[in-house]
Amino acid sequence: MNTPAPMLLTRDVLQVVDLSTTEILELFSLASSLKGNYAAYASTLAQRSLAMLFEKPSLRTRVSLELGFQKLGGGVTFLDHQHSPIGAREPVEDYARNLSRWVDVVAIRCQSHDLLRRFAAASTVPVINALSDLHHPCQALADLFTLQECGIPVDQLHLAWVGDGNNVCHSLIETIATIGGRMTVITPPTCQPPAEILRVANARACRSGARILCTDDLSAVAGADAVYTDVWVSMGEESRAAEKTALLTPYRVDLALMKRAGSQARFMHCLPAKRGEEVTAEVIDSPSSIIFDQAENRMHIQNALMLALLRPDLARRSRTPAHASISL
Ligand code: CP
Ligand code: NVA
Protein backbone atom coordinates (compact mmCIF):
# COMPACT_ATOMS: atom_id res chain seq x y z
CA MET A 1 0.00 0.00 0.00
CA ASN A 2 1.57 3.25 -1.12
CA THR A 3 0.14 5.62 1.49
CA PRO A 4 1.70 7.80 4.19
CA ALA A 5 2.31 5.91 7.43
CA PRO A 6 0.73 7.24 10.61
CA MET A 7 2.71 7.84 13.75
CA LEU A 8 2.62 5.50 16.69
CA LEU A 9 0.12 6.60 19.29
CA THR A 10 -0.83 3.95 21.81
CA ARG A 11 -2.43 5.76 24.70
CA ASP A 12 -5.65 7.34 25.88
CA VAL A 13 -7.02 10.48 24.27
CA LEU A 14 -9.23 12.01 26.94
CA GLN A 15 -8.52 15.62 26.07
CA VAL A 16 -6.62 17.42 23.34
CA VAL A 17 -3.56 18.11 25.50
CA ASP A 18 -2.96 14.35 25.54
CA LEU A 19 -1.57 15.01 22.04
CA SER A 20 1.49 16.99 21.01
CA THR A 21 1.59 19.67 18.32
CA THR A 22 3.32 17.32 15.89
CA GLU A 23 0.84 14.52 16.56
CA ILE A 24 -2.13 16.79 15.86
CA LEU A 25 -0.63 18.05 12.60
CA GLU A 26 0.16 14.47 11.57
CA LEU A 27 -3.43 13.46 12.33
CA PHE A 28 -4.59 16.27 10.00
CA SER A 29 -2.28 14.97 7.31
CA LEU A 30 -3.46 11.39 7.73
CA ALA A 31 -7.12 12.47 7.80
CA SER A 32 -6.59 14.27 4.52
CA SER A 33 -4.99 11.19 3.00
CA LEU A 34 -7.81 8.94 4.23
CA LYS A 35 -10.50 11.30 2.99
CA GLY A 36 -9.15 11.16 -0.53
CA ASN A 37 -8.56 7.42 -0.72
CA TYR A 38 -10.46 5.10 1.62
CA ALA A 39 -9.88 2.15 -0.72
CA ALA A 40 -6.18 2.17 0.18
CA TYR A 41 -7.02 1.75 3.87
CA ALA A 42 -9.92 -0.70 3.53
CA SER A 43 -8.38 -3.56 5.55
CA THR A 44 -6.09 -1.64 7.85
CA LEU A 45 -8.21 -2.41 10.94
CA ALA A 46 -9.20 -5.99 9.99
CA GLN A 47 -9.51 -8.16 13.13
CA ARG A 48 -9.57 -5.04 15.33
CA SER A 49 -12.55 -4.19 17.53
CA LEU A 50 -13.97 -0.97 18.91
CA ALA A 51 -16.39 -0.83 21.86
CA MET A 52 -18.53 2.29 22.16
CA LEU A 53 -20.06 3.14 25.54
CA PHE A 54 -22.54 5.98 25.32
CA GLU A 55 -24.40 7.33 28.36
CA LYS A 56 -25.85 10.19 26.31
CA PRO A 57 -27.59 10.58 22.93
CA SER A 58 -25.56 11.01 19.75
CA LEU A 59 -25.93 11.20 15.99
CA ARG A 60 -22.62 12.43 14.57
CA THR A 61 -20.22 10.82 17.04
CA ARG A 62 -21.94 7.45 16.98
CA VAL A 63 -22.33 7.17 13.21
CA SER A 64 -18.90 8.57 12.35
CA LEU A 65 -17.09 6.31 14.83
CA GLU A 66 -19.10 3.20 14.02
CA LEU A 67 -19.17 3.42 10.23
CA GLY A 68 -15.70 4.96 10.13
CA PHE A 69 -14.16 2.01 11.98
CA GLN A 70 -16.03 -0.40 9.69
CA LYS A 71 -14.74 1.43 6.61
CA LEU A 72 -11.23 0.46 7.76
CA GLY A 73 -12.26 -3.20 8.11
CA GLY A 74 -12.81 -3.30 11.88
CA GLY A 75 -15.70 -4.57 14.01
CA VAL A 76 -17.75 -2.43 16.39
CA THR A 77 -19.99 -3.14 19.37
CA PHE A 78 -22.25 -0.40 20.74
CA LEU A 79 -23.14 -0.47 24.45
CA ASP A 80 -25.91 1.91 25.41
CA HIS A 81 -26.58 3.23 28.87
CA GLN A 82 -29.92 1.46 29.20
CA HIS A 83 -28.61 -2.07 28.70
CA SER A 84 -24.95 -1.82 29.72
CA PRO A 85 -24.67 1.12 32.13
CA ILE A 86 -21.17 2.01 33.28
CA GLY A 87 -20.68 1.59 37.01
CA ALA A 88 -24.16 0.24 37.80
CA ARG A 89 -23.85 -3.56 37.80
CA GLU A 90 -20.15 -3.61 38.70
CA PRO A 91 -17.39 -1.12 39.45
CA VAL A 92 -16.20 1.06 36.57
CA GLU A 93 -12.75 -0.52 36.86
CA ASP A 94 -14.10 -4.07 36.42
CA TYR A 95 -16.11 -2.95 33.39
CA ALA A 96 -12.89 -1.58 31.89
CA ARG A 97 -10.89 -4.74 32.70
CA ASN A 98 -13.53 -6.95 31.09
CA LEU A 99 -13.74 -4.90 27.90
CA SER A 100 -9.94 -4.78 27.66
CA ARG A 101 -9.93 -8.58 27.19
CA TRP A 102 -12.16 -8.40 24.09
CA VAL A 103 -11.58 -5.17 22.24
CA ASP A 104 -8.65 -3.09 21.02
CA VAL A 105 -9.99 0.40 21.74
CA VAL A 106 -12.89 1.93 23.67
CA ALA A 107 -14.75 5.16 22.90
CA ILE A 108 -16.81 6.58 25.77
CA ARG A 109 -19.42 9.34 25.92
CA CYS A 110 -20.30 10.07 29.52
CA GLN A 111 -21.30 12.88 31.82
CA SER A 112 -18.40 12.76 34.22
CA HIS A 113 -14.86 13.33 33.02
CA ASP A 114 -13.70 11.80 36.32
CA LEU A 115 -15.48 8.56 35.44
CA LEU A 116 -13.71 8.60 32.09
CA ARG A 117 -10.36 8.98 33.87
CA ARG A 118 -11.16 6.08 36.21
CA PHE A 119 -12.16 3.87 33.31
CA ALA A 120 -9.01 4.77 31.37
CA ALA A 121 -6.77 4.13 34.37
CA ALA A 122 -8.12 0.57 34.65
CA SER A 123 -8.26 -0.15 30.91
CA THR A 124 -5.34 -1.86 29.24
CA VAL A 125 -6.46 -0.70 25.79
CA PRO A 126 -6.62 2.94 24.62
CA VAL A 127 -9.68 4.95 25.62
CA ILE A 128 -11.00 7.82 23.48
CA ASN A 129 -13.26 10.53 24.88
CA ALA A 130 -16.38 10.73 22.70
CA LEU A 131 -17.63 13.70 24.83
CA SER A 132 -17.65 14.33 28.54
CA ASP A 133 -18.87 17.26 30.58
CA LEU A 134 -15.42 18.86 30.25
CA HIS A 135 -14.03 17.90 26.83
CA HIS A 136 -14.93 16.88 23.28
CA PRO A 137 -11.52 16.32 21.68
CA CYS A 138 -12.65 14.53 18.50
CA GLN A 139 -14.91 17.47 17.71
CA ALA A 140 -12.21 20.09 18.13
CA LEU A 141 -9.67 18.13 16.08
CA ALA A 142 -12.21 17.78 13.25
CA ASP A 143 -12.99 21.49 13.47
CA LEU A 144 -9.40 22.66 13.17
CA PHE A 145 -8.85 20.16 10.35
CA THR A 146 -11.89 21.70 8.62
CA LEU A 147 -10.45 25.20 8.95
CA GLN A 148 -7.15 24.00 7.57
CA GLU A 149 -9.06 22.60 4.58
CA CYS A 150 -10.53 26.09 4.07
CA GLY A 151 -6.98 27.23 3.36
CA ILE A 152 -6.38 28.97 6.68
CA PRO A 153 -2.92 28.19 8.09
CA VAL A 154 -3.76 26.78 11.52
CA ASP A 155 -1.12 28.79 13.35
CA GLN A 156 -2.51 32.01 11.88
CA LEU A 157 -6.23 31.53 12.28
CA HIS A 158 -8.47 33.58 14.55
CA LEU A 159 -11.43 31.67 15.94
CA ALA A 160 -14.13 33.56 17.83
CA TRP A 161 -16.20 31.43 20.19
CA VAL A 162 -19.55 33.02 21.09
CA GLY A 163 -21.88 31.67 23.79
CA ASP A 164 -21.35 29.18 26.60
CA GLY A 165 -17.78 28.30 27.60
CA ASN A 166 -18.53 24.56 27.49
CA ASN A 167 -16.88 21.21 26.69
CA VAL A 168 -16.50 21.94 22.96
CA CYS A 169 -15.08 25.36 23.78
CA HIS A 170 -12.55 23.80 26.17
CA SER A 171 -11.32 21.36 23.51
CA LEU A 172 -11.03 24.10 20.90
CA ILE A 173 -9.02 26.18 23.38
CA GLU A 174 -6.68 23.24 23.97
CA THR A 175 -6.29 22.57 20.25
CA ILE A 176 -5.45 26.16 19.35
CA ALA A 177 -3.19 26.47 22.39
CA THR A 178 -1.30 23.43 21.11
CA ILE A 179 -1.00 24.19 17.40
CA GLY A 180 -0.91 27.99 17.49
CA GLY A 181 -3.29 30.69 16.28
CA ARG A 182 -5.70 32.85 18.20
CA MET A 183 -8.96 32.14 19.98
CA THR A 184 -11.27 34.75 21.42
CA VAL A 185 -13.80 33.30 23.85
CA ILE A 186 -16.77 35.67 24.05
CA THR A 187 -19.09 34.68 26.89
CA PRO A 188 -20.94 36.27 29.79
CA PRO A 189 -18.49 36.45 32.71
CA THR A 190 -20.18 33.57 34.57
CA CYS A 191 -20.01 31.29 31.51
CA GLN A 192 -16.26 31.53 30.98
CA PRO A 193 -14.14 28.36 30.87
CA PRO A 194 -12.83 27.23 34.28
CA ALA A 195 -9.47 28.58 35.42
CA GLU A 196 -7.90 25.11 35.25
CA ILE A 197 -8.75 24.76 31.54
CA LEU A 198 -7.18 28.17 30.87
CA ARG A 199 -4.13 27.38 33.00
CA VAL A 200 -3.39 24.19 31.05
CA ALA A 201 -4.03 25.95 27.73
CA ASN A 202 -1.86 28.92 28.58
CA ALA A 203 1.00 26.61 29.53
CA ARG A 204 0.77 25.14 26.04
CA ALA A 205 0.29 28.54 24.41
CA CYS A 206 3.55 29.78 25.89
CA ARG A 207 5.31 27.22 23.72
CA SER A 208 3.17 27.40 20.57
CA GLY A 209 2.76 31.18 20.46
CA ALA A 210 -1.05 30.82 20.56
CA ARG A 211 -3.16 33.56 22.10
CA ILE A 212 -6.29 32.77 24.12
CA LEU A 213 -8.40 35.73 25.18
CA CYS A 214 -11.62 35.65 27.25
CA THR A 215 -14.02 38.60 27.11
CA ASP A 216 -17.72 39.44 27.30
CA ASP A 217 -17.39 42.00 24.51
CA LEU A 218 -19.13 40.89 21.30
CA SER A 219 -17.19 43.43 19.23
CA ALA A 220 -14.20 41.08 19.61
CA VAL A 221 -15.62 38.97 16.74
CA ALA A 222 -14.23 41.57 14.29
CA GLY A 223 -11.83 40.05 11.80
CA ALA A 224 -12.31 36.44 12.93
CA ASP A 225 -11.83 33.71 10.35
CA ALA A 226 -14.68 31.80 11.96
CA VAL A 227 -17.45 32.42 14.47
CA TYR A 228 -18.30 29.26 16.43
CA THR A 229 -21.22 28.65 18.75
CA ASP A 230 -22.88 25.69 20.48
CA VAL A 231 -26.10 25.03 22.37
CA TRP A 232 -26.65 27.12 25.47
CA VAL A 233 -27.69 24.08 27.51
CA SER A 234 -25.42 21.08 27.15
CA MET A 235 -26.60 17.52 27.76
CA GLY A 236 -26.74 16.88 31.49
CA GLU A 237 -27.30 20.48 32.56
CA GLU A 238 -30.98 20.77 31.66
CA SER A 239 -31.79 22.03 35.18
CA ARG A 240 -29.87 25.23 34.33
CA ALA A 241 -31.83 25.89 31.11
CA ALA A 242 -33.69 29.01 32.28
CA GLU A 243 -30.60 30.59 33.87
CA LYS A 244 -28.38 29.85 30.86
CA THR A 245 -30.95 31.08 28.35
CA ALA A 246 -31.33 34.39 30.17
CA LEU A 247 -27.57 34.88 30.34
CA LEU A 248 -26.84 33.86 26.77
CA THR A 249 -29.67 35.42 24.77
CA PRO A 250 -27.55 38.53 24.01
CA TYR A 251 -24.91 36.16 22.58
CA ARG A 252 -27.12 34.66 19.86
CA VAL A 253 -25.25 34.47 16.53
CA ASP A 254 -27.33 36.32 13.95
CA LEU A 255 -26.62 38.01 10.62
CA ALA A 256 -25.78 41.29 12.38
CA LEU A 257 -23.09 39.58 14.46
CA MET A 258 -21.68 37.81 11.42
CA LYS A 259 -21.52 41.21 9.70
CA ARG A 260 -19.53 42.57 12.65
CA ALA A 261 -17.13 39.64 12.21
CA GLY A 262 -16.63 40.46 8.52
CA SER A 263 -17.33 38.85 5.16
CA GLN A 264 -14.37 36.46 5.55
CA ALA A 265 -15.91 34.82 8.62
CA ARG A 266 -17.19 31.27 8.36
CA PHE A 267 -19.92 30.07 10.71
CA MET A 268 -19.21 26.92 12.74
CA HIS A 269 -21.26 24.73 15.09
CA CYS A 270 -20.59 21.23 16.40
CA LEU A 271 -24.31 20.36 16.04
CA PRO A 272 -26.98 19.58 17.02
CA ALA A 273 -28.11 23.22 16.80
CA LYS A 274 -31.21 24.85 18.21
CA ARG A 275 -32.21 27.18 15.40
CA GLY A 276 -33.51 30.45 16.77
CA GLU A 277 -31.70 30.02 20.09
CA GLU A 278 -27.88 30.16 19.92
CA VAL A 279 -27.96 30.76 16.14
CA THR A 280 -30.55 32.01 13.71
CA ALA A 281 -31.67 29.89 10.77
CA GLU A 282 -30.37 32.57 8.35
CA VAL A 283 -26.82 32.13 9.65
CA ILE A 284 -26.82 28.36 9.87
CA ASP A 285 -28.14 28.08 6.30
CA SER A 286 -25.93 30.85 4.89
CA PRO A 287 -23.08 30.31 2.41
CA SER A 288 -20.59 31.08 5.17
CA SER A 289 -21.75 28.05 7.19
CA ILE A 290 -19.35 25.08 7.15
CA ILE A 291 -21.24 22.95 9.69
CA PHE A 292 -21.66 19.87 7.51
CA ASP A 293 -17.97 19.91 6.52
CA GLN A 294 -17.25 19.80 10.25
CA ALA A 295 -19.66 16.88 10.66
CA GLU A 296 -18.14 14.94 7.76
CA ASN A 297 -14.63 15.50 9.02
CA ARG A 298 -15.46 13.89 12.35
CA MET A 299 -15.16 10.54 10.62
CA HIS A 300 -11.86 11.27 8.87
CA ILE A 301 -10.05 12.66 11.91
CA GLN A 302 -11.34 9.84 14.17
CA ASN A 303 -10.22 7.26 11.62
CA ALA A 304 -6.79 8.88 11.54
CA LEU A 305 -6.72 8.60 15.34
CA MET A 306 -7.75 4.93 15.20
CA LEU A 307 -4.97 4.13 12.74
CA ALA A 308 -2.44 5.97 14.87
CA LEU A 309 -3.60 4.00 17.92
CA LEU A 310 -4.02 0.55 16.44
CA ARG A 311 -1.53 0.20 13.61
CA PRO A 312 1.88 0.79 15.16
CA ASP A 313 3.28 -1.44 12.42
CA LEU A 314 2.50 1.42 10.03
CA ALA A 315 4.18 3.93 12.28
CA ARG A 316 6.94 6.19 11.08
CA ARG A 317 8.40 6.40 14.53
CA SER A 318 7.59 5.67 18.13
CA ARG A 319 7.20 8.63 20.46
CA THR A 320 5.71 7.45 23.71
CA PRO A 321 5.22 4.16 25.53
CA ALA A 322 1.73 2.80 26.08
CA HIS A 323 -0.45 5.02 28.23
CA ALA A 324 2.30 7.56 28.74
CA SER A 325 1.20 11.01 29.72
CA ILE A 326 2.61 14.14 28.14
CA SER A 327 3.80 16.69 30.61
CA LEU A 328 2.90 20.28 29.85
N1 CP B 1 -21.22 17.04 17.53
C1 CP B 1 -21.56 15.91 18.14
O1 CP B 1 -20.82 15.32 18.93
O2 CP B 1 -22.78 15.44 17.74
P1 CP B 1 -23.56 14.23 18.43
O3 CP B 1 -23.93 14.65 19.82
O4 CP B 1 -24.76 13.98 17.54
O5 CP B 1 -22.65 13.03 18.46
N1 NVA C 1 -21.98 21.06 24.38
C1 NVA C 1 -22.84 20.05 23.80
C2 NVA C 1 -22.15 19.39 22.64
C3 NVA C 1 -22.96 18.36 21.92
C4 NVA C 1 -22.21 17.73 20.81
C5 NVA C 1 -23.24 19.05 24.85
O1 NVA C 1 -22.37 18.62 25.64
O2 NVA C 1 -24.41 18.68 24.91
Coordinates of C-alpha atoms and ligand atoms in Angstrom, one line a residue:
M1 CA 0.0 0.0 0.0
N2 CA 1.6 3.3 -1.1
T3 CA 0.1 5.6 1.5
P4 CA 1.7 7.8 4.2
A5 CA 2.3 5.9 7.4
P6 CA 0.7 7.2 10.6
M7 CA 2.7 7.8 13.7
L8 CA 2.6 5.5 16.7
L9 CA 0.1 6.6 19.3
T10 CA -0.8 3.9 21.8
R11 CA -2.4 5.8 24.7
D12 CA -5.7 7.3 25.9
V13 CA -7.0 10.5 24.3
L14 CA -9.2 12.0 26.9
Q15 CA -8.5 15.6 26.1
V16 CA -6.6 17.4 23.3
V17 CA -3.6 18.1 25.5
D18 CA -3.0 14.3 25.5
L19 CA -1.6 15.0 22.0
S20 CA 1.5 17.0 21.0
T21 CA 1.6 19.7 18.3
T22 CA 3.3 17.3 15.9
E23 CA 0.8 14.5 16.6
I24 CA -2.1 16.8 15.9
L25 CA -0.6 18.0 12.6
E26 CA 0.2 14.5 11.6
L27 CA -3.4 13.5 12.3
F28 CA -4.6 16.3 10.0
S29 CA -2.3 15.0 7.3
L30 CA -3.5 11.4 7.7
A31 CA -7.1 12.5 7.8
S32 CA -6.6 14.3 4.5
S33 CA -5.0 11.2 3.0
L34 CA -7.8 8.9 4.2
K35 CA -10.5 11.3 3.0
G36 CA -9.2 11.2 -0.5
N37 CA -8.6 7.4 -0.7
Y38 CA -10.5 5.1 1.6
A39 CA -9.9 2.1 -0.7
A40 CA -6.2 2.2 0.2
Y41 CA -7.0 1.8 3.9
A42 CA -9.9 -0.7 3.5
S43 CA -8.4 -3.6 5.5
T44 CA -6.1 -1.6 7.8
L45 CA -8.2 -2.4 10.9
A46 CA -9.2 -6.0 10.0
Q47 CA -9.5 -8.2 13.1
R48 CA -9.6 -5.0 15.3
S49 CA -12.5 -4.2 17.5
L50 CA -14.0 -1.0 18.9
A51 CA -16.4 -0.8 21.9
M52 CA -18.5 2.3 22.2
L53 CA -20.1 3.1 25.5
F54 CA -22.5 6.0 25.3
E55 CA -24.4 7.3 28.4
K56 CA -25.8 10.2 26.3
P57 CA -27.6 10.6 22.9
S58 CA -25.6 11.0 19.8
L59 CA -25.9 11.2 16.0
R60 CA -22.6 12.4 14.6
T61 CA -20.2 10.8 17.0
R62 CA -21.9 7.4 17.0
V63 CA -22.3 7.2 13.2
S64 CA -18.9 8.6 12.3
L65 CA -17.1 6.3 14.8
E66 CA -19.1 3.2 14.0
L67 CA -19.2 3.4 10.2
G68 CA -15.7 5.0 10.1
F69 CA -14.2 2.0 12.0
Q70 CA -16.0 -0.4 9.7
K71 CA -14.7 1.4 6.6
L72 CA -11.2 0.5 7.8
G73 CA -12.3 -3.2 8.1
G74 CA -12.8 -3.3 11.9
G75 CA -15.7 -4.6 14.0
V76 CA -17.7 -2.4 16.4
T77 CA -20.0 -3.1 19.4
F78 CA -22.3 -0.4 20.7
L79 CA -23.1 -0.5 24.4
D80 CA -25.9 1.9 25.4
H81 CA -26.6 3.2 28.9
Q82 CA -29.9 1.5 29.2
H83 CA -28.6 -2.1 28.7
S84 CA -25.0 -1.8 29.7
P85 CA -24.7 1.1 32.1
I86 CA -21.2 2.0 33.3
G87 CA -20.7 1.6 37.0
A88 CA -24.2 0.2 37.8
R89 CA -23.8 -3.6 37.8
E90 CA -20.2 -3.6 38.7
P91 CA -17.4 -1.1 39.4
V92 CA -16.2 1.1 36.6
E93 CA -12.7 -0.5 36.9
D94 CA -14.1 -4.1 36.4
Y95 CA -16.1 -3.0 33.4
A96 CA -12.9 -1.6 31.9
R97 CA -10.9 -4.7 32.7
N98 CA -13.5 -7.0 31.1
L99 CA -13.7 -4.9 27.9
S100 CA -9.9 -4.8 27.7
R101 CA -9.9 -8.6 27.2
W102 CA -12.2 -8.4 24.1
V103 CA -11.6 -5.2 22.2
D104 CA -8.6 -3.1 21.0
V105 CA -10.0 0.4 21.7
V106 CA -12.9 1.9 23.7
A107 CA -14.7 5.2 22.9
I108 CA -16.8 6.6 25.8
R109 CA -19.4 9.3 25.9
C110 CA -20.3 10.1 29.5
Q111 CA -21.3 12.9 31.8
S112 CA -18.4 12.8 34.2
H113 CA -14.9 13.3 33.0
D114 CA -13.7 11.8 36.3
L115 CA -15.5 8.6 35.4
L116 CA -13.7 8.6 32.1
R117 CA -10.4 9.0 33.9
R118 CA -11.2 6.1 36.2
F119 CA -12.2 3.9 33.3
A120 CA -9.0 4.8 31.4
A121 CA -6.8 4.1 34.4
A122 CA -8.1 0.6 34.7
S123 CA -8.3 -0.2 30.9
T124 CA -5.3 -1.9 29.2
V125 CA -6.5 -0.7 25.8
P126 CA -6.6 2.9 24.6
V127 CA -9.7 5.0 25.6
I128 CA -11.0 7.8 23.5
N129 CA -13.3 10.5 24.9
A130 CA -16.4 10.7 22.7
L131 CA -17.6 13.7 24.8
S132 CA -17.6 14.3 28.5
D133 CA -18.9 17.3 30.6
L134 CA -15.4 18.9 30.2
H135 CA -14.0 17.9 26.8
H136 CA -14.9 16.9 23.3
P137 CA -11.5 16.3 21.7
C138 CA -12.6 14.5 18.5
Q139 CA -14.9 17.5 17.7
A140 CA -12.2 20.1 18.1
L141 CA -9.7 18.1 16.1
A142 CA -12.2 17.8 13.3
D143 CA -13.0 21.5 13.5
L144 CA -9.4 22.7 13.2
F145 CA -8.8 20.2 10.3
T146 CA -11.9 21.7 8.6
L147 CA -10.5 25.2 9.0
Q148 CA -7.1 24.0 7.6
E149 CA -9.1 22.6 4.6
C150 CA -10.5 26.1 4.1
G151 CA -7.0 27.2 3.4
I152 CA -6.4 29.0 6.7
P153 CA -2.9 28.2 8.1
V154 CA -3.8 26.8 11.5
D155 CA -1.1 28.8 13.3
Q156 CA -2.5 32.0 11.9
L157 CA -6.2 31.5 12.3
H158 CA -8.5 33.6 14.6
L159 CA -11.4 31.7 15.9
A160 CA -14.1 33.6 17.8
W161 CA -16.2 31.4 20.2
V162 CA -19.5 33.0 21.1
G163 CA -21.9 31.7 23.8
D164 CA -21.4 29.2 26.6
G165 CA -17.8 28.3 27.6
N166 CA -18.5 24.6 27.5
N167 CA -16.9 21.2 26.7
V168 CA -16.5 21.9 23.0
C169 CA -15.1 25.4 23.8
H170 CA -12.6 23.8 26.2
S171 CA -11.3 21.4 23.5
L172 CA -11.0 24.1 20.9
I173 CA -9.0 26.2 23.4
E174 CA -6.7 23.2 24.0
T175 CA -6.3 22.6 20.2
I176 CA -5.4 26.2 19.3
A177 CA -3.2 26.5 22.4
T178 CA -1.3 23.4 21.1
I179 CA -1.0 24.2 17.4
G180 CA -0.9 28.0 17.5
G181 CA -3.3 30.7 16.3
R182 CA -5.7 32.9 18.2
M183 CA -9.0 32.1 20.0
T184 CA -11.3 34.8 21.4
V185 CA -13.8 33.3 23.9
I186 CA -16.8 35.7 24.0
T187 CA -19.1 34.7 26.9
P188 CA -20.9 36.3 29.8
P189 CA -18.5 36.5 32.7
T190 CA -20.2 33.6 34.6
C191 CA -20.0 31.3 31.5
Q192 CA -16.3 31.5 31.0
P193 CA -14.1 28.4 30.9
P194 CA -12.8 27.2 34.3
A195 CA -9.5 28.6 35.4
E196 CA -7.9 25.1 35.2
I197 CA -8.8 24.8 31.5
L198 CA -7.2 28.2 30.9
R199 CA -4.1 27.4 33.0
V200 CA -3.4 24.2 31.0
A201 CA -4.0 25.9 27.7
N202 CA -1.9 28.9 28.6
A203 CA 1.0 26.6 29.5
R204 CA 0.8 25.1 26.0
A205 CA 0.3 28.5 24.4
C206 CA 3.6 29.8 25.9
R207 CA 5.3 27.2 23.7
S208 CA 3.2 27.4 20.6
G209 CA 2.8 31.2 20.5
A210 CA -1.1 30.8 20.6
R211 CA -3.2 33.6 22.1
I212 CA -6.3 32.8 24.1
L213 CA -8.4 35.7 25.2
C214 CA -11.6 35.6 27.2
T215 CA -14.0 38.6 27.1
D216 CA -17.7 39.4 27.3
D217 CA -17.4 42.0 24.5
L218 CA -19.1 40.9 21.3
S219 CA -17.2 43.4 19.2
A220 CA -14.2 41.1 19.6
V221 CA -15.6 39.0 16.7
A222 CA -14.2 41.6 14.3
G223 CA -11.8 40.1 11.8
A224 CA -12.3 36.4 12.9
D225 CA -11.8 33.7 10.4
A226 CA -14.7 31.8 12.0
V227 CA -17.4 32.4 14.5
Y228 CA -18.3 29.3 16.4
T229 CA -21.2 28.6 18.7
D230 CA -22.9 25.7 20.5
V231 CA -26.1 25.0 22.4
W232 CA -26.6 27.1 25.5
V233 CA -27.7 24.1 27.5
S234 CA -25.4 21.1 27.1
M235 CA -26.6 17.5 27.8
G236 CA -26.7 16.9 31.5
E237 CA -27.3 20.5 32.6
E238 CA -31.0 20.8 31.7
S239 CA -31.8 22.0 35.2
R240 CA -29.9 25.2 34.3
A241 CA -31.8 25.9 31.1
A242 CA -33.7 29.0 32.3
E243 CA -30.6 30.6 33.9
K244 CA -28.4 29.9 30.9
T245 CA -30.9 31.1 28.3
A246 CA -31.3 34.4 30.2
L247 CA -27.6 34.9 30.3
L248 CA -26.8 33.9 26.8
T249 CA -29.7 35.4 24.8
P250 CA -27.5 38.5 24.0
Y251 CA -24.9 36.2 22.6
R252 CA -27.1 34.7 19.9
V253 CA -25.3 34.5 16.5
D254 CA -27.3 36.3 14.0
L255 CA -26.6 38.0 10.6
A256 CA -25.8 41.3 12.4
L257 CA -23.1 39.6 14.5
M258 CA -21.7 37.8 11.4
K259 CA -21.5 41.2 9.7
R260 CA -19.5 42.6 12.7
A261 CA -17.1 39.6 12.2
G262 CA -16.6 40.5 8.5
S263 CA -17.3 38.9 5.2
Q264 CA -14.4 36.5 5.6
A265 CA -15.9 34.8 8.6
R266 CA -17.2 31.3 8.4
F267 CA -19.9 30.1 10.7
M268 CA -19.2 26.9 12.7
H269 CA -21.3 24.7 15.1
C270 CA -20.6 21.2 16.4
L271 CA -24.3 20.4 16.0
P272 CA -27.0 19.6 17.0
A273 CA -28.1 23.2 16.8
K274 CA -31.2 24.8 18.2
R275 CA -32.2 27.2 15.4
G276 CA -33.5 30.5 16.8
E277 CA -31.7 30.0 20.1
E278 CA -27.9 30.2 19.9
V279 CA -28.0 30.8 16.1
T280 CA -30.5 32.0 13.7
A281 CA -31.7 29.9 10.8
E282 CA -30.4 32.6 8.3
V283 CA -26.8 32.1 9.7
I284 CA -26.8 28.4 9.9
D285 CA -28.1 28.1 6.3
S286 CA -25.9 30.8 4.9
P287 CA -23.1 30.3 2.4
S288 CA -20.6 31.1 5.2
S289 CA -21.7 28.1 7.2
I290 CA -19.4 25.1 7.2
I291 CA -21.2 23.0 9.7
F292 CA -21.7 19.9 7.5
D293 CA -18.0 19.9 6.5
Q294 CA -17.2 19.8 10.2
A295 CA -19.7 16.9 10.7
E296 CA -18.1 14.9 7.8
N297 CA -14.6 15.5 9.0
R298 CA -15.5 13.9 12.4
M299 CA -15.2 10.5 10.6
H300 CA -11.9 11.3 8.9
I301 CA -10.0 12.7 11.9
Q302 CA -11.3 9.8 14.2
N303 CA -10.2 7.3 11.6
A304 CA -6.8 8.9 11.5
L305 CA -6.7 8.6 15.3
M306 CA -7.8 4.9 15.2
L307 CA -5.0 4.1 12.7
A308 CA -2.4 6.0 14.9
L309 CA -3.6 4.0 17.9
L310 CA -4.0 0.5 16.4
R311 CA -1.5 0.2 13.6
P312 CA 1.9 0.8 15.2
D313 CA 3.3 -1.4 12.4
L314 CA 2.5 1.4 10.0
A315 CA 4.2 3.9 12.3
R316 CA 6.9 6.2 11.1
R317 CA 8.4 6.4 14.5
S318 CA 7.6 5.7 18.1
R319 CA 7.2 8.6 20.5
T320 CA 5.7 7.5 23.7
P321 CA 5.2 4.2 25.5
A322 CA 1.7 2.8 26.1
H323 CA -0.4 5.0 28.2
A324 CA 2.3 7.6 28.7
S325 CA 1.2 11.0 29.7
I326 CA 2.6 14.1 28.1
S327 CA 3.8 16.7 30.6
L328 CA 2.9 20.3 29.8
Ligands
CP1 N1 -21.2 17.0 17.5 C1 -21.6 15.9 18.1 O1 -20.8 15.3 18.9 O2 -22.8 15.4 17.7 P1 -23.6 14.2 18.4 O3 -23.9 14.7 19.8 O4 -24.8 14.0 17.5 O5 -22.7 13.0 18.5
NVA2 N1 -22.0 21.1 24.4 C1 -22.8 20.1 23.8 C2 -22.1 19.4 22.6 C3 -23.0 18.4 21.9 C4 -22.2 17.7 20.8 C5 -23.2 19.0 24.9 O1 -22.4 18.6 25.6 O2 -24.4 18.7 24.9

